[in-house]
DNA sequence: ATTAATGTTCAGAA
DNA sequence: TTTCTGAACATTAA
């Protein structure tokens, strides 16, 4: 998403608005009028990412978009006009329009002072980013929880950026059973998992993400991702394991969310 | 036609 | 303290 909207950097915001939409409004802080006062006529200096959040830097403020399950940050072309939750018009030729589209409406938008990002977001809420964290810190943090490894990976306070789909994928690459108690996993296996995590996330990003059966995910140009064609286990219950061919992919539920794995090559520690 | 499931996060309970 | 549960919402697959 960040890559797709990179062209707004250097542009000046004309105004932000909340288009009429037949659904309940998403949470936006501060309220839209106040938000508009604070960002209108200011320039976007950068677009960065904080775990799964998209951060748009404008002046000494940061507009933080949290897409959650079905949110998208796109330019001009939303999947449909019914679920556009926030519109950011940018000055220039041609004019560009940044849209926060969210079908379920679980996403949120908040504006915080640049200086407050550290304390408001990171401390106590977000761990190190999954693509920044060192092997040492990765092993250290996962070594300290007794939760199942799959559940721990989804805890954004431990590390930020791993979601449900990719957690299953990386555990399969590293050949770790999703229910294994995190602290009981060997140092060697955790190092393998760190590599698998980077591999999976970087590949998924390179392929523009995964558009699942509901067709929600789109890139900034309203095109489907292609990483779903590379899935090893996610949503593939019953299929043969891509690694060992003999095992069948199984689905189970952990922390009320689906986990997929191969019982044959992901043995418990 | 119901029900369960969904690339998520958070408050509040256990 | 850490971990678990349910809720927020709209849509689709079973």
PDB file of C-alpha atoms (C1' of nucleotides) in Angstrom:
ATOM      1  CA  UNK A   1       0.000   0.000   0.000  1.00  0.00           C
ATOM      2  CA  UNK A   2       2.780   2.415   0.916  1.00  0.00           C
ATOM      3  CA  UNK A   3       4.614   1.719  -2.303  1.00  0.00           C
ATOM      4  CA  UNK A   4       1.426   2.210  -4.288  1.00  0.00           C
ATOM      5  CA  UNK A   5       0.747   5.683  -2.929  1.00  0.00           C
ATOM      6  CA  UNK A   6       4.352   6.904  -2.953  1.00  0.00           C
ATOM      7  CA  UNK A   7       3.509   9.430  -5.662  1.00  0.00           C
ATOM      8  CA  UNK A   8       1.709  11.639  -3.121  1.00  0.00           C
ATOM      9  CA  UNK A   9       5.040  12.573  -1.569  1.00  0.00           C
ATOM     10  CA  UNK A  10       5.794  16.210  -2.365  1.00  0.00           C
ATOM     11  CA  UNK A  11       2.131  16.994  -3.030  1.00  0.00           C
ATOM     12  CA  UNK A  12       0.138  19.465  -1.002  1.00  0.00           C
ATOM     13  CA  UNK A  13      -3.103  18.404   0.651  1.00  0.00           C
ATOM     14  CA  UNK A  14      -6.065  20.459  -0.477  1.00  0.00           C
ATOM     15  CA  UNK A  15      -8.555  19.003   1.954  1.00  0.00           C
ATOM     16  CA  UNK A  16      -9.611  15.826   3.691  1.00  0.00           C
ATOM     17  CA  UNK A  17     -13.249  14.823   3.772  1.00  0.00           C
ATOM     18  CA  UNK A  18     -15.536  12.003   4.673  1.00  0.00           C
ATOM     19  CA  UNK A  19     -17.624  11.035   1.611  1.00  0.00           C
ATOM     20  CA  UNK A  20     -21.239  10.077   2.259  1.00  0.00           C
ATOM     21  CA  UNK A  21     -21.481   6.350   2.759  1.00  0.00           C
ATOM     22  CA  UNK A  22     -24.469   4.282   3.723  1.00  0.00           C
ATOM     23  CA  UNK A  23     -22.671   2.567   6.557  1.00  0.00           C
ATOM     24  CA  UNK A  24     -21.634   3.414  10.062  1.00  0.00           C
ATOM     25  CA  UNK A  25     -18.714   5.828  10.120  1.00  0.00           C
ATOM     26  CA  UNK A  26     -15.241   4.607  10.995  1.00  0.00           C
ATOM     27  CA  UNK A  27     -13.315   6.049  13.897  1.00  0.00           C
ATOM     28  CA  UNK A  28     -11.391   9.138  12.888  1.00  0.00           C
ATOM     29  CA  UNK A  29      -9.435  11.192  15.412  1.00  0.00           C
ATOM     30  CA  UNK A  30      -9.688  14.097  15.665  1.00  0.00           C
ATOM     31  CA  UNK A  31     -13.075  14.685  14.077  1.00  0.00           C
ATOM     32  CA  UNK A  32     -12.984  15.429  10.360  1.00  0.00           C
ATOM     33  CA  UNK A  33     -13.259  19.251  10.535  1.00  0.00           C
ATOM     34  CA  UNK A  34     -10.431  19.501  13.021  1.00  0.00           C
ATOM     35  CA  UNK A  35      -8.382  16.996  11.032  1.00  0.00           C
ATOM     36  CA  UNK A  36      -8.870  19.071   7.906  1.00  0.00           C
ATOM     37  CA  UNK A  37      -7.749  22.260   9.664  1.00  0.00           C
ATOM     38  CA  UNK A  38      -4.564  20.587  10.729  1.00  0.00           C
ATOM     39  CA  UNK A  39      -3.485  19.058   7.393  1.00  0.00           C
ATOM     40  CA  UNK A  40      -4.982  21.253   4.655  1.00  0.00           C
ATOM     41  CA  UNK A  41      -2.429  23.281   2.665  1.00  0.00           C
ATOM     42  CA  UNK A  42       0.421  21.220   4.079  1.00  0.00           C
ATOM     43  CA  UNK A  43       2.776  19.042   2.075  1.00  0.00           C
ATOM     44  CA  UNK A  44       3.174  15.292   2.359  1.00  0.00           C
ATOM     45  CA  UNK A  45       6.830  14.818   3.222  1.00  0.00           C
ATOM     46  CA  UNK A  46       6.934  11.019   3.342  1.00  0.00           C
ATOM     47  CA  UNK A  47       4.925   7.808   3.425  1.00  0.00           C
ATOM     48  CA  UNK A  48       6.201   5.173   5.812  1.00  0.00           C
ATOM     49  CA  UNK A  49       4.973   1.996   7.467  1.00  0.00           C
ATOM     50  CA  UNK A  50       4.707   1.013  11.110  1.00  0.00           C
ATOM     51  CA  UNK A  51       3.915  -2.658  11.351  1.00  0.00           C
ATOM     52  CA  UNK A  52       0.616  -2.913   9.475  1.00  0.00           C
ATOM     53  CA  UNK A  53      -0.127   0.806   9.669  1.00  0.00           C
ATOM     54  CA  UNK A  54       0.375   3.288   6.850  1.00  0.00           C
ATOM     55  CA  UNK A  55       1.883   6.560   8.049  1.00  0.00           C
ATOM     56  CA  UNK A  56       1.505   9.730   5.987  1.00  0.00           C
ATOM     57  CA  UNK A  57       3.827  12.463   7.204  1.00  0.00           C
ATOM     58  CA  UNK A  58       2.558  15.983   6.782  1.00  0.00           C
ATOM     59  CA  UNK A  59       4.378  18.875   8.426  1.00  0.00           C
ATOM     60  CA  UNK A  60       5.107  17.848  11.985  1.00  0.00           C
ATOM     61  CA  UNK A  61       2.047  15.636  12.068  1.00  0.00           C
ATOM     62  CA  UNK A  62       1.496  12.036  11.033  1.00  0.00           C
ATOM     63  CA  UNK A  63      -1.757  10.680   9.617  1.00  0.00           C
ATOM     64  CA  UNK A  64      -1.929   7.053  10.628  1.00  0.00           C
ATOM     65  CA  UNK A  65      -4.201   4.744   8.649  1.00  0.00           C
ATOM     66  CA  UNK A  66      -5.007   1.353  10.100  1.00  0.00           C
ATOM     67  CA  UNK A  67      -6.701  -0.838   7.455  1.00  0.00           C
ATOM     68  CA  UNK A  68      -7.294  -3.868   9.703  1.00  0.00           C
ATOM     69  CA  UNK A  69      -9.217  -6.665   7.988  1.00  0.00           C
ATOM     70  CA  UNK A  70     -10.636  -5.144   4.822  1.00  0.00           C
ATOM     71  CA  UNK A  71      -9.129  -1.687   4.522  1.00  0.00           C
ATOM     72  CA  UNK A  72      -7.181  -0.395   1.551  1.00  0.00           C
ATOM     73  CA  UNK A  73      -5.238   2.766   0.920  1.00  0.00           C
ATOM     74  CA  UNK A  74      -5.496   3.520  -2.788  1.00  0.00           C
ATOM     75  CA  UNK A  75      -5.219   6.267  -5.385  1.00  0.00           C
ATOM     76  CA  UNK A  76      -8.365   7.327  -7.246  1.00  0.00           C
ATOM     77  CA  UNK A  77      -9.714   3.851  -8.023  1.00  0.00           C
ATOM     78  CA  UNK A  78     -11.448   2.131  -5.101  1.00  0.00           C
ATOM     79  CA  UNK A  79     -12.963  -1.361  -5.624  1.00  0.00           C
ATOM     80  CA  UNK A  80     -16.370   0.315  -5.308  1.00  0.00           C
ATOM     81  CA  UNK A  81     -17.782   3.699  -4.373  1.00  0.00           C
ATOM     82  CA  UNK A  82     -19.818   2.402  -1.456  1.00  0.00           C
ATOM     83  CA  UNK A  83     -17.086   1.942   1.077  1.00  0.00           C
ATOM     84  CA  UNK A  84     -14.851   4.966   0.765  1.00  0.00           C
ATOM     85  CA  UNK A  85     -14.346   6.130   4.350  1.00  0.00           C
ATOM     86  CA  UNK A  86     -11.896   9.004   3.920  1.00  0.00           C
ATOM     87  CA  UNK A  87     -10.841  11.134   0.968  1.00  0.00           C
ATOM     88  CA  UNK A  88      -7.671  13.174   0.727  1.00  0.00           C
ATOM     89  CA  UNK A  89      -7.534  15.575  -2.226  1.00  0.00           C
ATOM     90  CA  UNK A  90      -4.046  16.613  -3.279  1.00  0.00           C
ATOM     91  CA  UNK A  91      -3.178  19.712  -5.273  1.00  0.00           C
ATOM     92  CA  UNK A  92      -1.348  19.364  -8.586  1.00  0.00           C
ATOM     93  CA  UNK A  93      -1.662  18.462 -12.215  1.00  0.00           C
ATOM     94  CA  UNK A  94      -3.257  16.101 -12.552  1.00  0.00           C
ATOM     95  CA  UNK A  95      -4.948  16.264  -9.166  1.00  0.00           C
ATOM     96  CA  UNK A  96      -4.606  13.053  -7.178  1.00  0.00           C
ATOM     97  CA  UNK A  97      -7.064  11.634  -4.703  1.00  0.00           C
ATOM     98  CA  UNK A  98      -5.976   9.332  -1.904  1.00  0.00           C
ATOM     99  CA  UNK A  99      -8.793   7.114  -0.656  1.00  0.00           C
ATOM    100  CA  UNK A 100      -9.168   5.012   2.451  1.00  0.00           C
ATOM    101  CA  UNK A 101     -11.560   2.290   1.421  1.00  0.00           C
ATOM    102  CA  UNK A 102     -12.818  -0.214   3.976  1.00  0.00           C
ATOM    103  CA  UNK A 103     -15.586  -2.718   3.420  1.00  0.00           C
ATOM    104  CA  UNK A 104     -16.123  -3.904   6.964  1.00  0.00           C
ATOM    105  CA  UNK A 105     -15.334  -0.559   8.476  1.00  0.00           C
ATOM    106  CA  UNK A 106     -13.085  -1.858  11.221  1.00  0.00           C
ATOM    107  CA  UNK A 107     -10.245   0.429  10.166  1.00  0.00           C
ATOM    108  CA  UNK A 108      -9.274   3.620  11.935  1.00  0.00           C
ATOM    109  CA  UNK A 109      -7.601   6.918  11.135  1.00  0.00           C
ATOM    110  CA  UNK A 110      -5.739   9.078  13.596  1.00  0.00           C
ATOM    111  CA  UNK A 111      -3.577  12.158  13.464  1.00  0.00           C
ATOM    112  CA  UNK A 112      -0.744  12.432  15.950  1.00  0.00           C
ATOM    113  CA  UNK A 113       2.169  14.791  16.353  1.00  0.00           C
ATOM    114  CA  UNK A 114       5.356  13.410  14.863  1.00  0.00           C
ATOM    115  CA  UNK A 115       7.017  13.587  18.253  1.00  0.00           C
ATOM    116  CA  UNK A 116       4.246  11.550  19.831  1.00  0.00           C
ATOM    117  CA  UNK A 117       4.513   8.553  17.533  1.00  0.00           C
ATOM    118  CA  UNK A 118       7.093   6.927  19.735  1.00  0.00           C
ATOM    119  CA  UNK A 119       5.086   7.187  22.926  1.00  0.00           C
ATOM    120  CA  UNK A 120       1.550   6.961  21.525  1.00  0.00           C
ATOM    121  CA  UNK A 121       2.137   4.039  19.202  1.00  0.00           C
ATOM    122  CA  UNK A 122       5.276   2.141  19.871  1.00  0.00           C
ATOM    123  CA  UNK A 123       5.623   2.011  23.620  1.00  0.00           C
ATOM    124  CA  UNK A 124       3.263  -0.628  24.893  1.00  0.00           C
ATOM    125  CA  UNK A 125       1.444  -1.119  21.603  1.00  0.00           C
ATOM    126  CA  UNK A 126       3.846  -2.138  18.879  1.00  0.00           C
ATOM    127  CA  UNK A 127       6.985  -4.220  19.022  1.00  0.00           C
ATOM    128  CA  UNK A 128       9.839  -3.918  16.516  1.00  0.00           C
ATOM    129  CA  UNK A 129       8.848  -4.191  12.874  1.00  0.00           C
ATOM    130  CA  UNK A 130       9.031  -7.695  11.433  1.00  0.00           C
ATOM    131  CA  UNK A 131      11.400  -6.584   8.682  1.00  0.00           C
ATOM    132  CA  UNK A 132      13.645  -4.584  11.024  1.00  0.00           C
ATOM    133  CA  UNK A 133      13.938  -6.829  14.059  1.00  0.00           C
ATOM    134  CA  UNK A 134      17.315  -8.506  14.552  1.00  0.00           C
ATOM    135  CA  UNK A 135      17.635 -12.281  14.944  1.00  0.00           C
ATOM    136  CA  UNK A 136      18.780 -11.792  18.513  1.00  0.00           C
ATOM    137  CA  UNK A 137      15.769  -9.741  19.525  1.00  0.00           C
ATOM    138  CA  UNK A 138      13.439 -12.058  17.624  1.00  0.00           C
ATOM    139  CA  UNK A 139      14.724 -15.100  19.542  1.00  0.00           C
ATOM    140  CA  UNK A 140      14.731 -13.193  22.800  1.00  0.00           C
ATOM    141  CA  UNK A 141      11.124 -12.023  22.507  1.00  0.00           C
ATOM    142  CA  UNK A 142       9.648 -15.306  21.288  1.00  0.00           C
ATOM    143  CA  UNK A 143      11.664 -17.154  23.909  1.00  0.00           C
ATOM    144  CA  UNK A 144       9.839 -15.291  26.664  1.00  0.00           C
ATOM    145  CA  UNK A 145       6.230 -16.317  26.053  1.00  0.00           C
ATOM    146  CA  UNK A 146       4.510 -19.566  26.781  1.00  0.00           C
ATOM    147  CA  UNK A 147       1.818 -19.071  24.153  1.00  0.00           C
ATOM    148  CA  UNK A 148       1.712 -21.218  21.013  1.00  0.00           C
ATOM    149  CA  UNK A 149       4.157 -19.855  18.449  1.00  0.00           C
ATOM    150  CA  UNK A 150       1.419 -19.073  15.911  1.00  0.00           C
ATOM    151  CA  UNK A 151      -0.477 -16.993  18.468  1.00  0.00           C
ATOM    152  CA  UNK A 152       2.717 -15.232  19.591  1.00  0.00           C
ATOM    153  CA  UNK A 153       3.588 -14.251  16.026  1.00  0.00           C
ATOM    154  CA  UNK A 154       0.269 -12.440  15.736  1.00  0.00           C
ATOM    155  CA  UNK A 155       0.902 -10.386  18.879  1.00  0.00           C
ATOM    156  CA  UNK A 156       1.852  -6.962  17.512  1.00  0.00           C
ATOM    157  CA  UNK A 157       3.437  -6.026  20.839  1.00  0.00           C
ATOM    158  CA  UNK A 158       5.988  -8.802  20.366  1.00  0.00           C
ATOM    159  CA  UNK A 159       6.777  -7.797  16.834  1.00  0.00           C
ATOM    160  CA  UNK A 160       4.694  -5.754  14.432  1.00  0.00           C
ATOM    161  CA  UNK A 161       3.680  -6.746  10.940  1.00  0.00           C
ATOM    162  CA  UNK A 162       2.862 -10.467  10.853  1.00  0.00           C
ATOM    163  CA  UNK A 163      -0.776 -11.292  10.082  1.00  0.00           C
ATOM    164  CA  UNK A 164      -2.797 -14.479  10.171  1.00  0.00           C
ATOM    165  CA  UNK A 165      -2.145 -15.723   6.665  1.00  0.00           C
ATOM    166  CA  UNK A 166       1.599 -15.144   6.664  1.00  0.00           C
ATOM    167  CA  UNK A 167       2.060 -16.623  10.141  1.00  0.00           C
ATOM    168  CA  UNK A 168       0.924 -20.014   8.802  1.00  0.00           C
ATOM    169  CA  UNK A 169       3.111 -19.658   5.723  1.00  0.00           C
ATOM    170  CA  UNK A 170       6.320 -18.875   7.589  1.00  0.00           C
ATOM    171  CA  UNK A 171       5.824 -21.660  10.142  1.00  0.00           C
ATOM    172  CA  UNK A 172       5.490 -24.098   7.282  1.00  0.00           C
ATOM    173  CA  UNK A 173       8.728 -22.908   5.689  1.00  0.00           C
ATOM    174  CA  UNK A 174      10.515 -23.226   9.040  1.00  0.00           C
ATOM    175  CA  UNK A 175       8.907 -26.632   9.711  1.00  0.00           C
ATOM    176  CA  UNK A 176       7.551 -25.670  13.119  1.00  0.00           C
ATOM    177  CA  UNK A 177       4.212 -26.943  14.409  1.00  0.00           C
ATOM    178  CA  UNK A 178       1.918 -23.913  15.021  1.00  0.00           C
ATOM    179  CA  UNK A 179       0.902 -25.160  18.478  1.00  0.00           C
ATOM    180  CA  UNK A 180       4.451 -25.479  19.791  1.00  0.00           C
ATOM    181  CA  UNK A 181       4.985 -23.475  22.968  1.00  0.00           C
ATOM    182  CA  UNK A 182       7.058 -20.538  21.818  1.00  0.00           C
ATOM    183  CA  UNK A 183       9.587 -20.615  24.652  1.00  0.00           C
ATOM    184  CA  UNK A 184      10.306 -24.280  24.017  1.00  0.00           C
ATOM    185  CA  UNK A 185      11.496 -23.802  20.468  1.00  0.00           C
ATOM    186  CA  UNK A 186      15.239 -24.216  20.010  1.00  0.00           C
ATOM    187  CA  UNK A 187      17.432 -21.259  19.199  1.00  0.00           C
ATOM    188  CA  UNK A 188      18.300 -22.933  15.926  1.00  0.00           C
ATOM    189  CA  UNK A 189      14.645 -23.271  14.898  1.00  0.00           C
ATOM    190  CA  UNK A 190      13.882 -19.685  15.868  1.00  0.00           C
ATOM    191  CA  UNK A 191      16.750 -18.481  13.713  1.00  0.00           C
ATOM    192  CA  UNK A 192      15.279 -20.466  10.824  1.00  0.00           C
ATOM    193  CA  UNK A 193      11.900 -18.906  11.523  1.00  0.00           C
ATOM    194  CA  UNK A 194      13.394 -15.430  11.429  1.00  0.00           C
ATOM    195  CA  UNK A 195      14.759 -16.145   7.954  1.00  0.00           C
ATOM    196  CA  UNK A 196      11.456 -17.698   6.844  1.00  0.00           C
ATOM    197  CA  UNK A 197       9.556 -14.661   8.095  1.00  0.00           C
ATOM    198  CA  UNK A 198      11.674 -12.269   6.050  1.00  0.00           C
ATOM    199  CA  UNK A 199      11.458 -14.507   2.998  1.00  0.00           C
ATOM    200  CA  UNK A 200       7.661 -14.795   3.155  1.00  0.00           C
ATOM    201  CA  UNK A 201       6.984 -11.126   3.850  1.00  0.00           C
ATOM    202  CA  UNK A 202       9.393  -9.860   1.198  1.00  0.00           C
ATOM    203  CA  UNK A 203       7.994 -12.253  -1.404  1.00  0.00           C
ATOM    204  CA  UNK A 204       4.415 -11.320  -0.551  1.00  0.00           C
ATOM    205  CA  UNK A 205       5.256  -7.630  -0.884  1.00  0.00           C
ATOM    206  CA  UNK A 206       7.018  -8.271  -4.200  1.00  0.00           C
ATOM    207  CA  UNK A 207       3.879 -10.014  -5.485  1.00  0.00           C
ATOM    208  CA  UNK A 208       1.555  -7.183  -4.395  1.00  0.00           C
ATOM    209  CA  UNK A 209       0.040  -9.202  -1.560  1.00  0.00           C
ATOM    210  CA  UNK A 210      -2.658 -11.873  -1.533  1.00  0.00           C
ATOM    211  CA  UNK A 211      -6.148 -11.383  -2.894  1.00  0.00           C
ATOM    212  CA  UNK A 212      -8.227 -14.042  -1.122  1.00  0.00           C
ATOM    213  CA  UNK A 213     -11.517 -15.547  -2.228  1.00  0.00           C
ATOM    214  CA  UNK A 214     -13.484 -12.512  -1.090  1.00  0.00           C
ATOM    215  CA  UNK A 215     -11.452 -10.441  -3.545  1.00  0.00           C
ATOM    216  CA  UNK A 216     -10.911  -7.630  -1.071  1.00  0.00           C
ATOM    217  CA  UNK A 217      -7.227  -6.936  -1.347  1.00  0.00           C
ATOM    218  CA  UNK A 218      -6.146  -4.670  -4.201  1.00  0.00           C
ATOM    219  CA  UNK A 219      -3.081  -2.592  -4.823  1.00  0.00           C
ATOM    220  CA  UNK A 220      -3.182   1.190  -5.223  1.00  0.00           C
ATOM    221  CA  UNK A 221      -4.275   0.807  -8.856  1.00  0.00           C
ATOM    222  CA  UNK A 222      -7.164  -1.489  -7.961  1.00  0.00           C
ATOM    223  CA  UNK A 223      -5.359  -4.581  -9.266  1.00  0.00           C
ATOM    224  CA  UNK A 224      -5.402  -7.951  -7.481  1.00  0.00           C
ATOM    225  CA  UNK A 225      -2.286  -9.221  -5.772  1.00  0.00           C
ATOM    226  CA  UNK A 226      -0.720 -12.460  -7.022  1.00  0.00           C
ATOM    227  CA  UNK A 227       0.828 -13.951  -3.921  1.00  0.00           C
ATOM    228  CA  UNK A 228      -2.244 -16.096  -3.276  1.00  0.00           C
ATOM    229  CA  UNK A 229      -0.953 -18.348  -6.071  1.00  0.00           C
ATOM    230  CA  UNK A 230       2.190 -18.986  -4.025  1.00  0.00           C
ATOM    231  CA  UNK A 231       0.446 -20.021  -0.819  1.00  0.00           C
ATOM    232  CA  UNK A 232       1.909 -23.197   0.605  1.00  0.00           C
ATOM    233  CA  UNK A 233      -0.721 -23.947   3.251  1.00  0.00           C
ATOM    234  CA  UNK A 234      -3.093 -21.036   3.793  1.00  0.00           C
ATOM    235  CA  UNK A 235      -6.662 -21.968   2.823  1.00  0.00           C
ATOM    236  CA  UNK A 236      -5.390 -25.230   1.321  1.00  0.00           C
ATOM    237  CA  UNK A 237      -6.823 -27.821   3.721  1.00  0.00           C
ATOM    238  CA  UNK A 238      -6.834 -31.269   2.150  1.00  0.00           C
ATOM    239  CA  UNK A 239      -4.234 -30.456  -0.484  1.00  0.00           C
ATOM    240  CA  UNK A 240      -0.896 -32.299  -0.507  1.00  0.00           C
ATOM    241  CA  UNK A 241       1.940 -30.567   1.314  1.00  0.00           C
ATOM    242  CA  UNK A 242       4.215 -28.712  -1.124  1.00  0.00           C
ATOM    243  CA  UNK A 243       7.255 -29.790   0.873  1.00  0.00           C
ATOM    244  CA  UNK A 244       6.759 -33.475   1.568  1.00  0.00           C
ATOM    245  CA  UNK A 245       3.933 -34.290  -0.885  1.00  0.00           C
ATOM    246  CA  UNK A 246       2.824 -37.135   1.395  1.00  0.00           C
ATOM    247  CA  UNK A 247       1.142 -35.058   4.118  1.00  0.00           C
ATOM    248  CA  UNK A 248      -2.231 -33.361   3.703  1.00  0.00           C
ATOM    249  CA  UNK A 249      -2.654 -29.766   4.798  1.00  0.00           C
ATOM    250  CA  UNK A 250      -4.804 -29.462   7.904  1.00  0.00           C
ATOM    251  CA  UNK A 251      -6.830 -26.604   9.293  1.00  0.00           C
ATOM    252  CA  UNK A 252      -7.195 -25.912  12.993  1.00  0.00           C
ATOM    253  CA  UNK A 253      -8.343 -22.980  15.095  1.00  0.00           C
ATOM    254  CA  UNK A 254      -6.044 -21.081  17.431  1.00  0.00           C
ATOM    255  CA  UNK A 255      -7.048 -17.916  19.254  1.00  0.00           C
ATOM    256  CA  UNK A 256     -10.280 -18.023  17.231  1.00  0.00           C
ATOM    257  CA  UNK A 257      -8.438 -17.814  13.942  1.00  0.00           C
ATOM    258  CA  UNK A 258      -7.632 -20.339  11.248  1.00  0.00           C
ATOM    259  CA  UNK A 259      -4.238 -21.978  11.167  1.00  0.00           C
ATOM    260  CA  UNK A 260      -3.065 -24.211   8.306  1.00  0.00           C
ATOM    261  CA  UNK A 261      -0.142 -26.630   8.526  1.00  0.00           C
ATOM    262  CA  UNK A 262       1.284 -29.971   7.438  1.00  0.00           C
ATOM    263  CA  UNK A 263       1.116 -32.470  10.309  1.00  0.00           C
ATOM    264  CA  UNK A 264       3.831 -34.547   8.675  1.00  0.00           C
ATOM    265  CA  UNK A 265       6.651 -32.044   8.251  1.00  0.00           C
ATOM    266  CA  UNK A 266       5.719 -29.568  10.978  1.00  0.00           C
ATOM    267  CA  UNK A 267       6.325 -31.793  13.971  1.00  0.00           C
ATOM    268  CA  UNK A 268       6.081 -30.486  17.512  1.00  0.00           C
ATOM    269  CA  UNK A 269       9.265 -29.742  19.408  1.00  0.00           C
TER     270      UNK A 269
ATOM    271  C1'  DA B   1     -32.042 -19.479   4.954  1.00  0.00           C
ATOM    272  C1'  DT B   2     -28.990 -19.687   8.732  1.00  0.00           C
ATOM    273  C1'  DT B   3     -24.376 -19.967  10.148  1.00  0.00           C
ATOM    274  C1'  DA B   4     -19.616 -19.565  10.117  1.00  0.00           C
ATOM    275  C1'  DA B   5     -15.781 -17.480   8.320  1.00  0.00           C
ATOM    276  C1'  DT B   6     -12.916 -13.516   7.034  1.00  0.00           C
ATOM    277  C1'  DG B   7      -4.813 -10.323   5.449  1.00  0.00           C
ATOM    278  C1'  DT B   8      -7.403  -7.257  12.900  1.00  0.00           C
ATOM    279  C1'  DT B   9      -7.226  -4.965  17.231  1.00  0.00           C
ATOM    280  C1'  DC B  10      -8.765  -3.741  21.763  1.00  0.00           C
ATOM    281  C1'  DA B  11     -10.955  -3.658  26.391  1.00  0.00           C
ATOM    282  C1'  DG B  12     -12.032  -6.210  30.039  1.00  0.00           C
ATOM    283  C1'  DA B  13     -12.335 -10.803  32.224  1.00  0.00           C
ATOM    284  C1'  DA B  14     -10.111 -15.041  33.670  1.00  0.00           C
TER     285       DA B  14
ATOM    286  C1'  DT C   1       1.358 -10.625  35.306  1.00  0.00           C
ATOM    287  C1'  DT C   2      -0.107 -13.057  31.173  1.00  0.00           C
ATOM    288  C1'  DT C   3      -3.581 -15.106  28.416  1.00  0.00           C
ATOM    289  C1'  DC C   4      -8.238 -15.626  26.782  1.00  0.00           C
ATOM    290  C1'  DT C   5     -12.902 -13.964  25.061  1.00  0.00           C
ATOM    291  C1'  DG C   6     -15.971 -11.268  22.675  1.00  0.00           C
ATOM    292  C1'  DA C   7     -17.125  -7.260  20.120  1.00  0.00           C
ATOM    293  C1'  DA C   8     -16.681  -3.793  16.485  1.00  0.00           C
ATOM    294  C1'  DC C   9     -18.656  -4.499  10.991  1.00  0.00           C
ATOM    295  C1'  DA C  10     -20.081  -6.055   6.115  1.00  0.00           C
ATOM    296  C1'  DT C  11     -19.997  -9.670   2.918  1.00  0.00           C
ATOM    297  C1'  DT C  12     -19.570 -14.254   1.105  1.00  0.00           C
ATOM    298  C1'  DA C  13     -19.001 -19.327   1.209  1.00  0.00           C
ATOM    299  C1'  DA C  14     -20.863 -23.356   3.204  1.00  0.00           C
TER     300       DA C  14
END
